[in-house]
Short mmCIF file of C-alpha atoms in Angstrom, two decimals:
data_model
loop_
_atom_site.label_atom_id
_atom_site.label_comp_id
_atom_site.label_asym_id
_atom_site.label_seq_id
_atom_site.Cartn_x
_atom_site.Cartn_y
_atom_site.Cartn_z
CA MET A 294 72.87 68.25 88.67
CA ALA A 295 69.79 65.97 88.75
CA HIS A 296 71.69 63.37 90.77
CA GLN A 297 72.97 66.03 93.18
CA MET A 298 69.42 67.26 93.81
CA PHE A 299 68.15 63.72 94.30
CA VAL A 300 70.75 62.90 96.96
CA ALA A 301 70.80 66.38 98.56
CA PRO A 302 70.57 66.58 102.36
CA PHE A 303 67.34 68.59 102.22
CA VAL A 304 63.78 67.70 101.23
CA LEU A 305 62.77 68.81 97.73
CA LEU A 306 59.42 68.01 96.15
CA SER A 307 57.06 69.42 93.56
CA HIS A 308 53.59 69.05 92.10
CA GLY A 309 51.93 69.97 88.83
CA LEU A 310 48.95 72.18 88.06
CA GLU A 311 46.21 69.56 87.82
CA ALA A 312 42.83 70.42 89.39
CA ASP A 313 43.97 68.18 92.27
CA PRO A 314 47.77 68.57 91.89
CA ILE A 315 49.78 65.35 91.81
CA LEU A 316 53.31 65.18 93.19
CA ASN A 317 55.70 64.82 90.27
CA TYR A 318 59.08 64.89 92.04
CA GLY A 319 60.55 64.06 95.39
CA ASN A 320 64.22 63.60 96.14
CA GLN A 321 65.49 60.76 98.33
CA ALA A 322 65.07 62.85 101.50
CA ALA A 323 61.40 63.43 100.57
CA LEU A 324 60.84 59.75 99.81
CA ASP A 325 62.37 58.80 103.15
CA LEU A 326 60.45 61.41 105.13
CA TRP A 327 57.07 60.56 103.57
CA GLN A 328 57.88 56.85 103.98
CA THR A 329 57.13 56.04 100.37
CA ASP A 330 58.74 55.13 97.08
CA TRP A 331 58.95 56.96 93.74
CA GLU A 332 55.98 55.17 92.18
CA GLN A 333 53.65 55.87 95.11
CA LEU A 334 54.84 59.45 95.57
CA THR A 335 54.33 60.40 91.94
CA ARG A 336 50.73 59.17 92.02
CA MET A 337 49.85 60.98 95.26
CA PRO A 338 47.72 64.14 95.25
CA SER A 339 49.87 66.71 97.02
CA ARG A 340 46.99 67.65 99.36
CA LEU A 341 47.46 64.22 100.98
CA THR A 342 50.81 65.35 102.37
CA ALA A 343 48.78 67.29 104.96
CA GLU A 344 46.14 66.06 107.39
CA PRO A 345 42.54 67.02 106.54
CA THR A 346 42.54 69.67 109.29
CA GLU A 347 45.69 71.28 107.83
CA ARG A 348 44.70 71.27 104.15
CA GLN A 349 42.96 74.64 104.05
CA ALA A 350 45.94 76.43 105.63
CA ARG A 351 48.26 74.61 103.21
CA ALA A 352 46.13 75.67 100.23
CA GLN A 353 46.20 79.29 101.42
CA GLN A 354 50.00 79.22 101.61
CA LEU A 355 50.25 77.78 98.11
CA THR A 356 47.98 80.56 96.85
CA GLN A 357 50.21 83.13 98.55
CA ALA A 358 53.26 81.57 96.93
CA THR A 359 51.60 81.88 93.53
CA ALA A 360 50.72 85.53 94.15
CA ALA A 361 54.25 86.38 95.32
CA GLY A 362 56.17 83.86 93.19
CA CYS A 363 57.81 82.52 96.36
CA ILE A 364 57.31 82.39 100.12
CA GLU A 365 59.94 81.66 102.74
CA ASN A 366 59.87 80.53 106.36
CA TYR A 367 56.76 78.41 105.81
CA ARG A 368 55.77 76.23 108.74
CA GLY A 369 53.15 73.48 108.78
CA ILE A 370 52.20 70.01 109.94
CA ARG A 371 52.44 67.21 107.42
CA ILE A 372 51.66 63.51 107.45
CA THR A 373 53.52 60.57 105.95
CA ARG A 374 51.93 58.00 103.71
CA THR A 375 51.79 55.71 106.76
CA GLY A 376 50.10 58.32 108.99
CA ARG A 377 53.02 59.64 111.01
CA ARG A 378 52.84 63.40 111.72
CA PHE A 379 55.74 65.85 111.48
CA LEU A 380 56.30 69.59 111.60
CA ILE A 381 58.21 71.36 108.84
CA GLU A 382 59.80 74.75 109.46
CA ASN A 383 61.69 77.31 107.40
CA ALA A 384 60.40 75.88 104.13
CA THR A 385 60.57 77.77 100.87
CA ILE A 386 57.71 77.34 98.39
CA TRP A 387 57.95 78.71 94.86
CA ASP A 388 56.32 78.49 91.45
CA VAL A 389 58.07 76.29 88.90
CA LEU A 390 58.31 77.76 85.41
CA ASP A 391 58.85 75.94 82.14
CA GLU A 392 61.33 76.94 79.42
CA ALA A 393 58.87 79.53 78.07
CA GLY A 394 58.48 81.12 81.50
CA ASP A 395 54.98 79.73 82.02
CA ARG A 396 53.95 78.39 85.40
CA CYS A 397 53.93 74.57 85.38
CA GLY A 398 53.88 73.69 89.08
CA GLN A 399 55.08 74.48 92.56
CA ALA A 400 58.01 73.19 94.57
CA ALA A 401 59.04 73.17 98.20
CA LYS A 402 62.41 72.81 99.89
CA PHE A 403 63.16 72.41 103.58
CA SER A 404 65.73 70.95 105.94
CA ASP A 405 64.06 71.62 109.28
CA TRP A 406 61.47 69.12 110.45
CA MET A 407 60.64 67.05 113.52
CA TRP A 408 58.37 64.14 114.33
CA LEU A 409 55.27 64.92 116.38
CA GLU A 410 53.80 62.72 119.07
CA SER A 411 50.51 61.01 118.30
CA ASP A 412 47.45 62.45 120.00
#
């Protein structure tokens, strides 16, 4: 199953619960979209996936996902490691639970995205 998720045709990524959460998983579609590799991705604070002007809205959505356990149809602007902007749509964000049922992170999945023109 791990291999199937890694090569899936949708973007899947997650972060932990650190004070400044660090990405801890991204499948191949996520690595390609964020124009990065596994080592760089898994050292990146997840807030850096959004531009500074988008980070507050992103944080609010993550808080809503925690309160509800899951949100669907999320839409937001993100930025690659190299600075290229893109819009994600119809994303699902949910809390990740460990074997004991305790919250250990958050994950996102989406298939719909498009590159945005530079300003």
